[in-house]
Amino acid sequence: MVEVAGETAVVNGVPGPAYDEPPIIEVRDLSIAYRGKPALSDVTLDIHRHEIFGIIGPANSGKTSFLRALNRMDAFNTAMEVSGSIRINGKNINDWRNEYALRSRIGVVFPLPVGLPLTVYENVAFSPRLRGIRKRAELDEVVERCLTRAALWDEVKDRLDSLGSLLSGGQQQRLTIARALSQEPELLLLDEFSIAVDPVTTMRIEDVLKELRSELTIVLVTNLVQQARRLADRTAFFLMGELVEIGATEDLFEGDVKDKRTTGYIEGRFG
Amino acid sequence: MAWYVDRAARVLVFVGGISAIVFIIGIFVFITKEGLDFVLGPLSLGEFFTSIAWRPTSNNPTYGALALIVGTASVTGFAMLFSVPLSLGAALFIAEFATGKTRETLKILVEMLAAIPSVVWGFVGMSIMNPLIIQIFDVPLGLGVLNAGLILGLMAAPIMTTIAEDALKAVPDTYREAAEALGATRWEVIVKVVIPASRNGLLAAVLLGVGRGFGETMAVLMASGHAINLPTSVFDSVRALTATIASELGDTVTGGAHWGSLFTLGILLFVVTFLINLTADIVVRGIRKK
């Protein structure tokens, strides 16, 4: 359970978010539009190292757009216009020489598992190979470590050479998490990862995320408010492209809110 | 009412589907029947496959088809040599890099290329390529493997480009996004994800191109020089199987040995095309199973 005491938190004895250090992500006046149609406006927030930062809100509230902007996936979609600034580790993401180097340090898990048309092994070895790791032994080690951390190793260790797409939905989603971890990211972005995953697997993945928190920073976009409650240290509530409020998750769920709409959404009165 | 429509539609689709098979079998039976008398009679298989003496109208006729087989193979092979990379490159550009107006314009242009009649291509080969080849390479004649191969390659390119582009476009964008999110560059995404994912379609595109080249008649007849000859360089004239049938069939006596020999060439073409398609099918299935 998460205990939020003022500005610091301790989770199961693991040191909590580093609120006293400079934030890993600084977002200032971020606005996103698609062909002039606004999707998100004037978002300003900080995300701290070793924090699980939850983002909740109904569909079309700009949650996914926010994640895509962090990863500069807007370069992929010509219709997406981004203004404002995002700094990661103090450096504006638009100052990166190429977006590929930036993306290689950020792991992304999409709502529906996207198994690349490769074997289980090659899915996880994809990013290490891009980084230039060629030695089989080294790759073997990375693949086993990442699959183990994603709680998938025991289930797939005998079928590493079969296609990733032949795994079950829950296994595929854990495979994409293993793949994201193989990037050795400092930042993990999860976009409604549990949409296509059964409840038991969801809980297993949630346990994995809690452990990962000691090593990296996680931004968790979720359509399940209770998932935010279980995982997130702080939670932001997005509504129709507006950042309504940010607060310690427990405060928001206890009703300690600045805006009544937050409680309304959390209690399921709309959304 | 809906029941009747459903029934009618089913019957219609069934007839459509079955007719393709009926026609193929019908063509095979017809060609074989016309060629059979010759195959069982005057044909010597040894001569047919090893001799280059194709003299069906001589007083002492011989039917050596080797030069014709080599002619077709060399022209098709040469065409594919430059046409396959060209087409795949064009398809990659249209599918992966071009956007908006550029993309649409290119697609329309490629489709227009595919609609040019083969006799026009043959005309281009004779009246434009021929003098160009003579001038550039300083050879006495520009009608040969080079000319016919280039023309054939350009003819096959649009269909290969279109099919290959469809195959590339069929790769879901989520694959591209996932690979890009892992830090792969556009080129890495294409080489490591998009091409492997679309290889069946790309293979189909290439084989359709081969089939197109193999079966093309008029342009090859006009651009190849139509001389019975085993080529030793790309400037040598050759004669293709298809061109031989087209140019000689009108002068034969129906049911005669010459007539039968041309149908035997037809059987050969049919069998080879069938084998190419069968191989493609097996390869594609093999890939799918893996």
Coordinates of C-alpha atoms in Angstrom, one line a residue:
Chain A
M1 CA 0.0 0.0 0.0
V2 CA 1.1 3.5 -0.7
E3 CA 1.5 5.8 2.2
V4 CA 1.8 9.4 1.2
A5 CA 3.3 11.5 4.0
G6 CA 3.7 15.0 2.9
E7 CA 6.2 15.1 0.1
T8 CA 7.8 11.7 0.4
A9 CA 6.4 8.2 0.2
V10 CA 7.6 4.8 1.2
V11 CA 6.3 1.7 -0.6
N12 CA 6.9 -1.7 1.0
G13 CA 10.2 -0.4 2.4
V14 CA 11.5 0.7 -1.1
P15 CA 12.5 4.4 -1.2
G16 CA 9.7 6.4 -2.8
P17 CA 9.7 9.1 -5.4
A18 CA 12.6 11.5 -5.2
Y19 CA 10.6 14.7 -4.7
D20 CA 13.5 16.6 -3.3
E21 CA 15.6 16.1 -6.5
P22 CA 15.0 18.0 -9.7
P23 CA 12.2 16.3 -11.7
I24 CA 13.0 13.9 -14.5
I25 CA 10.2 15.3 -16.7
E26 CA 9.2 19.0 -16.8
V27 CA 6.2 19.8 -19.0
R28 CA 5.4 23.5 -19.6
D29 CA 2.4 24.9 -21.4
L30 CA 2.0 21.7 -23.5
S31 CA -0.7 22.0 -26.0
I32 CA -1.5 19.4 -28.7
A33 CA -3.8 19.6 -31.6
Y34 CA -4.7 17.4 -34.6
R35 CA -5.2 19.5 -37.7
G36 CA -6.0 22.5 -35.6
K37 CA -8.5 20.6 -33.5
P38 CA -7.2 20.9 -29.9
A39 CA -6.7 17.6 -28.0
L40 CA -4.8 18.9 -25.0
S41 CA -4.2 22.5 -23.8
D42 CA -1.8 24.2 -21.5
V43 CA -0.6 21.3 -19.4
T44 CA 2.2 22.1 -16.9
L45 CA 3.4 19.4 -14.6
D46 CA 6.5 17.7 -13.2
I47 CA 7.2 14.0 -12.9
H48 CA 9.8 12.8 -10.4
R49 CA 12.3 10.1 -10.5
H50 CA 11.1 6.7 -9.1
E51 CA 7.6 7.9 -9.2
I52 CA 4.6 6.1 -10.7
F53 CA 2.7 8.9 -12.2
G54 CA -0.9 8.0 -12.9
I55 CA -3.1 9.8 -15.5
I56 CA -6.8 9.1 -15.4
G57 CA -9.7 10.6 -17.4
P58 CA -12.4 9.5 -19.8
A59 CA -11.8 8.8 -23.5
N60 CA -10.7 11.7 -25.6
S61 CA -9.3 13.6 -22.7
G62 CA -5.8 13.8 -24.2
K63 CA -4.1 11.1 -22.1
T64 CA -2.6 9.2 -25.0
S65 CA -1.7 12.4 -26.9
F66 CA 0.3 13.4 -23.8
L67 CA 2.2 10.2 -23.8
R68 CA 2.9 10.4 -27.5
A69 CA 4.3 13.9 -27.1
L70 CA 6.7 12.7 -24.4
N71 CA 8.2 10.2 -26.8
R72 CA 8.1 12.5 -29.8
M73 CA 5.8 10.1 -31.6
D74 CA 4.3 13.3 -33.1
A75 CA 7.1 13.0 -35.7
F76 CA 5.2 9.9 -36.9
N77 CA 1.9 11.5 -37.3
T78 CA 2.0 14.6 -39.5
A79 CA -1.4 15.8 -38.4
M80 CA -0.2 16.1 -34.8
E81 CA 0.9 19.6 -33.7
V82 CA 2.7 20.1 -30.4
S83 CA 3.5 23.4 -28.7
G84 CA 5.0 24.2 -25.4
S85 CA 8.1 22.5 -24.0
I86 CA 9.0 19.1 -22.5
R87 CA 12.3 18.6 -20.7
I88 CA 13.6 15.2 -19.8
N89 CA 16.6 15.3 -17.5
G90 CA 16.7 19.0 -18.0
K91 CA 17.1 18.8 -21.7
N92 CA 14.4 19.9 -24.1
I93 CA 13.3 16.9 -26.1
N94 CA 13.3 18.9 -29.3
D95 CA 17.0 19.6 -28.8
W96 CA 17.8 15.9 -29.2
R97 CA 19.9 15.4 -32.3
N98 CA 17.5 12.7 -33.5
E99 CA 14.3 11.4 -32.0
Y100 CA 15.5 7.8 -32.3
A101 CA 18.1 8.3 -29.6
L102 CA 15.5 9.8 -27.3
R103 CA 13.0 7.0 -28.0
S104 CA 15.6 4.4 -27.3
R105 CA 15.7 5.6 -23.7
I106 CA 12.0 5.5 -23.2
G107 CA 10.0 2.3 -23.0
V108 CA 6.5 2.3 -24.3
V109 CA 3.7 -0.2 -23.8
F110 CA 0.7 0.3 -26.0
P111 CA -3.0 -0.5 -25.1
L112 CA -3.1 -3.5 -27.4
P113 CA 0.0 -5.7 -27.4
V114 CA 2.0 -5.2 -30.5
G115 CA 4.1 -8.3 -31.1
L116 CA 6.5 -7.4 -33.8
P117 CA 6.3 -10.1 -36.5
L118 CA 9.3 -11.8 -34.9
T119 CA 10.0 -14.7 -32.5
V120 CA 9.7 -14.2 -28.8
Y121 CA 13.4 -14.0 -28.5
E122 CA 13.8 -11.5 -31.4
N123 CA 11.1 -9.3 -30.0
V124 CA 13.1 -8.8 -26.8
A125 CA 16.5 -8.8 -28.6
F126 CA 15.3 -6.1 -31.1
S127 CA 16.3 -3.1 -29.1
P128 CA 19.6 -4.5 -27.8
R129 CA 20.5 -5.4 -31.4
L130 CA 19.8 -1.8 -32.4
R131 CA 22.2 -0.7 -29.7
G132 CA 24.8 -2.8 -31.3
I133 CA 24.9 -5.8 -29.0
R134 CA 25.9 -8.7 -31.3
K135 CA 27.2 -11.5 -29.0
R136 CA 24.8 -14.3 -28.6
A137 CA 25.6 -14.9 -24.9
E138 CA 25.1 -11.2 -24.1
L139 CA 21.7 -11.2 -25.9
D140 CA 20.7 -14.4 -24.2
E141 CA 21.4 -12.8 -20.9
V142 CA 19.3 -9.7 -21.7
V143 CA 16.4 -11.7 -23.1
E144 CA 16.3 -13.9 -20.0
R145 CA 16.6 -11.0 -17.6
C146 CA 13.9 -8.9 -19.3
L147 CA 11.5 -11.8 -19.6
T148 CA 12.0 -12.7 -16.0
R149 CA 11.4 -9.2 -14.9
A150 CA 8.2 -9.1 -16.9
A151 CA 7.0 -12.3 -15.2
L152 CA 7.0 -14.2 -18.5
W153 CA 10.2 -16.2 -18.5
D154 CA 8.8 -19.4 -17.0
E155 CA 6.0 -19.5 -19.5
V156 CA 8.0 -19.0 -22.6
K157 CA 11.5 -20.3 -21.9
D158 CA 10.8 -23.4 -24.0
R159 CA 9.3 -21.6 -26.9
L160 CA 11.6 -18.6 -27.5
D161 CA 11.8 -19.4 -31.2
S162 CA 8.1 -19.4 -31.8
L163 CA 6.4 -16.3 -33.1
G164 CA 5.5 -13.7 -30.5
S165 CA 2.0 -13.4 -32.0
L166 CA 1.3 -17.0 -31.1
L167 CA 1.3 -16.2 -27.4
S168 CA -1.9 -15.4 -25.5
G169 CA -3.0 -11.8 -25.2
G170 CA -1.8 -11.5 -21.6
Q171 CA 1.5 -13.1 -22.5
Q172 CA 1.9 -10.8 -25.5
Q173 CA 1.4 -7.7 -23.3
R174 CA 4.1 -9.0 -20.9
L175 CA 6.3 -9.6 -23.9
T176 CA 5.9 -5.9 -24.9
I177 CA 6.8 -5.0 -21.3
A178 CA 9.9 -7.2 -21.5
R179 CA 10.7 -5.6 -24.8
A180 CA 10.4 -2.1 -23.3
L181 CA 12.6 -3.2 -20.4
S182 CA 15.2 -4.4 -22.9
Q183 CA 15.8 -0.8 -23.9
E184 CA 17.1 -0.3 -20.3
P185 CA 14.9 2.8 -20.2
E186 CA 14.9 5.4 -17.5
L187 CA 11.3 6.1 -18.3
L188 CA 8.5 3.6 -18.9
L189 CA 5.2 4.9 -20.5
L190 CA 2.2 2.6 -20.2
D191 CA -0.9 3.4 -22.2
E192 CA -3.9 1.5 -20.8
F193 CA -1.9 -1.6 -20.8
S194 CA -4.6 -3.8 -19.2
I195 CA -7.3 -3.3 -21.9
A196 CA -6.7 -6.7 -23.5
V197 CA -5.4 -8.5 -20.4
D198 CA -7.3 -10.7 -18.0
P199 CA -7.5 -9.6 -14.4
V200 CA -5.0 -12.1 -13.0
T201 CA -2.4 -11.1 -15.5
T202 CA -3.2 -7.5 -14.8
M203 CA -2.4 -8.0 -11.2
R204 CA 0.9 -9.8 -12.0
I205 CA 1.9 -6.9 -14.3
E206 CA 1.0 -4.5 -11.6
D207 CA 3.3 -6.3 -9.2
V208 CA 6.1 -6.1 -11.7
L209 CA 5.5 -2.4 -12.1
K210 CA 5.7 -1.8 -8.3
E211 CA 9.1 -3.6 -8.3
L212 CA 10.3 -1.6 -11.3
R213 CA 9.6 1.6 -9.6
S214 CA 12.8 1.4 -7.6
E215 CA 14.8 1.5 -10.9
L216 CA 12.9 3.7 -13.2
T217 CA 10.1 6.3 -13.5
I218 CA 6.7 5.2 -14.8
V219 CA 4.0 7.2 -16.4
L220 CA 0.8 5.2 -16.3
V221 CA -2.2 6.2 -18.3
T222 CA -5.1 4.1 -17.2
N223 CA -8.8 3.8 -17.8
L224 CA -9.2 2.0 -14.5
V225 CA -9.3 4.5 -11.7
Q226 CA -8.7 1.7 -9.2
Q227 CA -5.6 0.8 -11.0
A228 CA -4.3 4.3 -10.5
R229 CA -5.2 4.0 -6.9
R230 CA -3.3 0.7 -6.5
L231 CA -0.2 1.9 -8.3
A232 CA 0.3 5.6 -8.7
D233 CA 2.1 7.9 -6.2
R234 CA 0.5 10.9 -7.7
T235 CA -2.4 11.1 -10.2
A236 CA -3.4 13.7 -12.7
F237 CA -7.0 13.9 -13.9
F238 CA -7.4 14.9 -17.5
L239 CA -10.8 15.9 -18.9
M240 CA -11.6 17.0 -22.4
G241 CA -8.0 18.2 -23.1
E242 CA -7.7 20.0 -19.8
L243 CA -5.5 19.1 -16.8
V244 CA -8.1 19.4 -14.1
E245 CA -5.8 18.7 -11.2
I246 CA -2.8 16.7 -9.9
G247 CA -2.6 15.4 -6.4
A248 CA -1.2 12.6 -4.2
T249 CA -3.3 9.6 -5.3
E250 CA -4.6 8.8 -1.9
D251 CA -5.7 12.4 -1.3
L252 CA -7.7 12.4 -4.5
F253 CA -9.4 9.1 -3.7
E254 CA -10.1 10.3 -0.1
G255 CA -12.0 13.2 -1.6
D256 CA -9.4 15.8 -0.8
V257 CA -9.8 17.5 -4.2
K258 CA -9.6 21.0 -5.5
D259 CA -12.2 20.4 -8.2
K260 CA -15.4 18.6 -7.7
R261 CA -15.2 17.0 -11.2
T262 CA -12.3 14.9 -10.0
T263 CA -14.4 13.2 -7.3
G264 CA -17.2 12.9 -9.8
Y265 CA -15.1 10.9 -12.2
I266 CA -13.4 8.8 -9.5
E267 CA -16.8 7.8 -8.1
G268 CA -18.0 7.0 -11.6
R269 CA -20.7 9.6 -11.9
F270 CA -19.5 10.4 -15.4
G271 CA -16.9 9.2 -17.8
Chain B
M1 CA -36.8 -12.7 -50.1
A2 CA -33.4 -12.4 -48.4
W3 CA -33.2 -16.1 -48.6
Y4 CA -33.5 -16.1 -52.4
V5 CA -30.9 -13.3 -52.7
D6 CA -28.5 -15.3 -50.5
R7 CA -29.0 -18.4 -52.6
A8 CA -28.6 -16.6 -55.9
A9 CA -25.5 -14.8 -54.7
R10 CA -24.0 -18.1 -53.5
V11 CA -24.7 -19.8 -56.9
L12 CA -23.2 -16.8 -58.7
V13 CA -20.1 -16.7 -56.7
F14 CA -19.7 -20.5 -57.0
V15 CA -20.0 -20.3 -60.8
G16 CA -17.5 -17.5 -60.9
G17 CA -15.1 -19.4 -58.7
I18 CA -15.4 -22.7 -60.5
S19 CA -15.2 -21.1 -64.0
A20 CA -11.6 -20.0 -63.4
I21 CA -10.7 -23.7 -62.8
V22 CA -12.7 -24.8 -65.7
F23 CA -11.0 -22.4 -68.1
I24 CA -7.5 -23.3 -66.9
I25 CA -8.2 -27.0 -67.4
G26 CA -9.9 -26.3 -70.7
I27 CA -6.9 -24.4 -72.0
F28 CA -4.5 -27.1 -70.9
V29 CA -6.6 -29.8 -72.5
F30 CA -7.0 -27.8 -75.7
I31 CA -3.3 -27.0 -76.0
T32 CA -2.3 -30.6 -75.2
K33 CA -4.7 -32.0 -77.6
E34 CA -3.4 -29.9 -80.5
G35 CA 0.2 -30.7 -79.6
L36 CA -0.3 -34.3 -78.8
D37 CA -0.1 -35.7 -82.4
F38 CA 3.2 -33.9 -82.7
V39 CA 4.6 -34.9 -79.3
L40 CA 3.8 -38.6 -79.9
G41 CA 4.9 -38.4 -83.6
P42 CA 7.8 -36.4 -85.1
L43 CA 9.0 -34.9 -81.8
S44 CA 12.4 -36.0 -80.5
L45 CA 12.7 -34.8 -76.9
G46 CA 16.5 -34.9 -77.2
E47 CA 16.5 -32.6 -80.2
F48 CA 13.8 -30.4 -78.8
F49 CA 15.8 -29.5 -75.6
T50 CA 19.4 -29.7 -76.9
S51 CA 19.4 -28.5 -80.5
I52 CA 19.2 -24.9 -81.6
A53 CA 18.0 -25.8 -85.1
W54 CA 14.4 -24.6 -85.3
R55 CA 13.6 -25.3 -89.0
P56 CA 10.0 -26.3 -89.1
T57 CA 9.5 -25.1 -92.7
S58 CA 12.5 -26.9 -94.2
N59 CA 12.1 -29.8 -96.5
N60 CA 13.8 -31.8 -93.8
P61 CA 12.3 -30.1 -90.7
T62 CA 14.1 -30.0 -87.4
Y63 CA 12.5 -28.8 -84.1
G64 CA 15.3 -27.8 -81.8
A65 CA 13.8 -25.3 -79.3
L66 CA 16.9 -24.7 -77.1
A67 CA 17.6 -21.3 -78.6
L68 CA 14.0 -20.2 -78.0
I69 CA 14.1 -21.4 -74.4
V70 CA 17.4 -19.7 -73.8
G71 CA 16.0 -16.6 -75.6
T72 CA 13.0 -16.3 -73.3
A73 CA 15.1 -17.1 -70.2
S74 CA 17.8 -14.6 -71.0
V75 CA 15.4 -11.8 -71.8
T76 CA 13.2 -12.4 -68.7
G77 CA 16.3 -12.9 -66.5
F78 CA 17.9 -9.7 -67.7
A79 CA 14.6 -7.8 -67.3
M80 CA 14.2 -9.0 -63.7
L81 CA 17.8 -8.2 -62.9
F82 CA 17.1 -4.5 -63.0
S83 CA 13.3 -4.4 -62.8
V84 CA 13.0 -6.2 -59.4
P85 CA 15.3 -3.7 -57.5
L86 CA 13.7 -0.8 -59.3
S87 CA 10.2 -1.9 -58.5
L88 CA 10.8 -2.7 -54.9
G89 CA 12.6 0.6 -54.5
A90 CA 9.7 2.5 -56.0
A91 CA 7.2 0.5 -53.9
L92 CA 9.2 1.3 -50.7
F93 CA 9.4 5.0 -51.6
I94 CA 5.6 5.2 -52.3
A95 CA 4.6 3.2 -49.3
E96 CA 7.0 4.3 -46.7
F97 CA 8.4 7.8 -47.5
A98 CA 6.1 9.6 -49.9
T99 CA 3.2 11.5 -48.4
G100 CA 0.2 13.4 -49.6
K101 CA 0.2 14.7 -53.2
T102 CA 3.5 13.1 -54.1
R103 CA 2.2 9.7 -53.1
E104 CA -1.0 10.0 -55.0
T105 CA 0.6 11.4 -58.1
L106 CA 3.2 8.6 -58.1
K107 CA 0.5 5.9 -57.7
I108 CA -1.5 7.3 -60.6
L109 CA 1.6 7.5 -62.8
V110 CA 2.6 3.9 -62.0
E111 CA -0.9 2.7 -62.8
M112 CA -0.8 4.6 -66.1
L113 CA 2.5 2.9 -67.0
A114 CA 0.8 -0.4 -66.5
A115 CA -1.9 0.5 -69.0
I116 CA 0.5 1.1 -72.0
P117 CA -0.2 -1.5 -74.6
S118 CA 2.7 -3.9 -75.3
V119 CA 2.9 -3.0 -79.0
V120 CA 3.7 0.6 -77.9
W121 CA 6.5 -0.7 -75.8
G122 CA 7.7 -2.8 -78.8
F123 CA 7.6 0.4 -80.9
V124 CA 9.7 2.2 -78.2
G125 CA 12.2 -0.7 -78.3
M126 CA 12.5 -0.5 -82.1
S127 CA 12.5 3.2 -82.8
I128 CA 14.0 4.7 -79.7
M129 CA 16.1 2.1 -77.8
N130 CA 17.6 0.5 -80.9
P131 CA 19.3 3.7 -82.2
L132 CA 20.3 4.6 -78.7
I133 CA 22.0 1.3 -78.0
I134 CA 23.7 1.4 -81.4
Q135 CA 25.0 4.9 -80.6
I136 CA 26.0 4.4 -76.9
F137 CA 27.6 1.0 -77.2
D138 CA 28.8 1.2 -80.8
V139 CA 27.3 -2.1 -81.9
P140 CA 25.9 -2.9 -85.3
L141 CA 22.4 -3.8 -84.0
G142 CA 20.4 -2.6 -81.0
L143 CA 17.8 -5.3 -81.1
G144 CA 18.7 -8.0 -78.7
V145 CA 18.7 -9.2 -75.1
L146 CA 19.6 -5.7 -73.7
N147 CA 16.8 -4.0 -75.6
A148 CA 14.1 -6.6 -75.0
G149 CA 15.2 -7.0 -71.4
L150 CA 15.0 -3.3 -70.7
I151 CA 11.6 -3.0 -72.4
L152 CA 10.3 -6.0 -70.6
G153 CA 11.6 -4.8 -67.3
L154 CA 9.9 -1.5 -67.7
M155 CA 6.7 -3.3 -68.6
A156 CA 6.8 -5.6 -65.6
A157 CA 7.8 -2.8 -63.2
P158 CA 4.4 -1.1 -62.7
I159 CA 2.6 -4.3 -61.8
M160 CA 5.4 -5.4 -59.4
T161 CA 5.5 -1.9 -57.9
T162 CA 1.7 -1.9 -57.4
I163 CA 1.6 -5.3 -55.8
A164 CA 4.6 -4.7 -53.7
E165 CA 3.3 -1.4 -52.5
D166 CA 0.0 -3.1 -51.5
A167 CA 2.0 -5.7 -49.6
L168 CA 4.0 -3.0 -47.7
K169 CA 0.8 -1.0 -47.0
A170 CA -0.8 -4.1 -45.5
V171 CA 1.8 -4.1 -42.7
P172 CA -0.1 -2.6 -39.8
D173 CA 1.1 0.9 -38.7
T174 CA 1.2 -0.4 -35.1
Y175 CA 4.3 -2.5 -36.1
R176 CA 6.0 0.7 -37.3
E177 CA 5.1 2.6 -34.2
A178 CA 6.2 -0.2 -31.9
A179 CA 9.5 -0.5 -33.6
E180 CA 10.0 3.3 -33.7
A181 CA 9.2 3.5 -30.0
L182 CA 12.0 1.0 -29.5
G183 CA 14.4 3.6 -31.0
A184 CA 14.6 2.1 -34.5
T185 CA 15.2 4.6 -37.4
R186 CA 12.9 4.6 -40.4
W187 CA 15.3 2.5 -42.3
E188 CA 15.8 0.0 -39.5
V189 CA 12.0 -0.3 -39.2
I190 CA 11.7 -1.0 -42.9
V191 CA 14.6 -3.6 -43.1
K192 CA 13.9 -5.4 -39.8
V193 CA 10.1 -5.2 -39.5
V194 CA 8.2 -4.1 -42.6
I195 CA 10.0 -6.1 -45.2
P196 CA 10.0 -9.4 -43.2
A197 CA 6.3 -8.9 -42.4
S198 CA 5.4 -8.4 -46.1
R199 CA 7.8 -10.8 -47.7
N200 CA 5.0 -13.1 -49.0
G201 CA 3.4 -10.2 -50.8
L202 CA 6.8 -9.0 -52.1
L203 CA 7.6 -12.5 -53.4
A204 CA 4.2 -12.6 -55.1
A205 CA 5.0 -9.3 -56.7
V206 CA 8.3 -10.5 -58.1
L207 CA 6.7 -13.7 -59.4
L208 CA 3.9 -11.8 -61.1
G209 CA 6.6 -9.8 -62.7
V210 CA 8.4 -12.9 -63.8
G211 CA 5.2 -14.3 -65.2
R212 CA 4.5 -11.0 -67.0
G213 CA 8.0 -11.1 -68.6
F214 CA 7.8 -14.8 -69.5
G215 CA 4.4 -14.5 -71.3
E216 CA 5.0 -11.2 -73.0
T217 CA 4.9 -11.6 -76.8
M218 CA 4.6 -8.5 -78.9
A219 CA 7.2 -6.2 -77.3
V220 CA 9.7 -9.0 -77.2
L221 CA 9.1 -10.0 -80.8
M222 CA 9.8 -6.4 -81.8
A223 CA 12.7 -5.6 -79.5
S224 CA 14.6 -8.9 -79.4
G225 CA 15.7 -9.0 -83.0
H226 CA 13.8 -12.3 -83.4
A227 CA 16.9 -14.3 -84.5
I228 CA 17.4 -17.9 -83.6
N229 CA 20.7 -17.7 -81.7
L230 CA 22.3 -18.7 -78.5
P231 CA 23.3 -15.3 -77.0
T232 CA 26.9 -14.7 -75.9
S233 CA 26.5 -11.1 -75.0
V234 CA 23.6 -8.8 -74.1
F235 CA 23.8 -7.2 -77.6
D236 CA 23.0 -10.5 -79.4
S237 CA 19.6 -11.0 -81.0
V238 CA 17.5 -13.8 -79.6
R239 CA 14.1 -15.2 -80.2
A240 CA 11.5 -15.9 -77.5
L241 CA 9.1 -18.9 -77.3
T242 CA 6.0 -16.7 -77.3
A243 CA 7.3 -14.6 -80.2
T244 CA 7.9 -17.7 -82.2
I245 CA 4.3 -18.9 -81.7
A246 CA 2.9 -15.5 -82.6
S247 CA 4.9 -15.0 -85.7
E248 CA 4.6 -18.5 -87.2
L249 CA 1.2 -19.8 -86.3
G250 CA -0.5 -17.9 -89.1
D251 CA 1.6 -19.6 -91.7
T252 CA 1.1 -23.2 -90.7
V253 CA -1.3 -25.9 -92.0
T254 CA -3.8 -26.6 -89.3
G255 CA -3.1 -30.0 -87.8
G256 CA 0.3 -30.3 -89.5
A257 CA 3.7 -31.0 -87.9
H258 CA 4.6 -27.3 -87.7
W259 CA 1.3 -26.4 -86.1
G260 CA 1.8 -29.2 -83.6
S261 CA 5.3 -28.1 -82.8
L262 CA 4.1 -24.6 -82.0
F263 CA 1.5 -26.0 -79.7
T264 CA 4.3 -28.0 -78.1
L265 CA 6.0 -24.7 -77.3
G266 CA 2.7 -23.7 -75.8
I267 CA 2.7 -26.7 -73.6
L268 CA 6.2 -25.9 -72.5
L269 CA 5.2 -22.3 -71.6
F270 CA 2.2 -23.5 -69.8
V271 CA 4.1 -26.1 -67.7
V272 CA 6.9 -23.6 -66.8
T273 CA 4.4 -21.0 -65.8
F274 CA 2.6 -23.6 -63.7
L275 CA 5.8 -24.6 -62.1
I276 CA 6.7 -21.0 -61.2
N277 CA 3.4 -20.5 -59.6
L278 CA 3.5 -23.8 -57.8
T279 CA 7.0 -23.0 -56.4
A280 CA 5.8 -19.6 -55.3
D281 CA 2.8 -21.2 -53.5
I282 CA 5.0 -23.7 -51.8
V283 CA 7.6 -21.1 -50.7
V284 CA 4.8 -18.8 -49.4
R285 CA 3.2 -21.7 -47.5
G286 CA 6.6 -22.7 -46.1
I287 CA 7.1 -19.2 -44.8
R288 CA 3.7 -19.0 -43.3
K289 CA 4.1 -22.3 -41.4
K290 CA 7.3 -21.1 -39.8

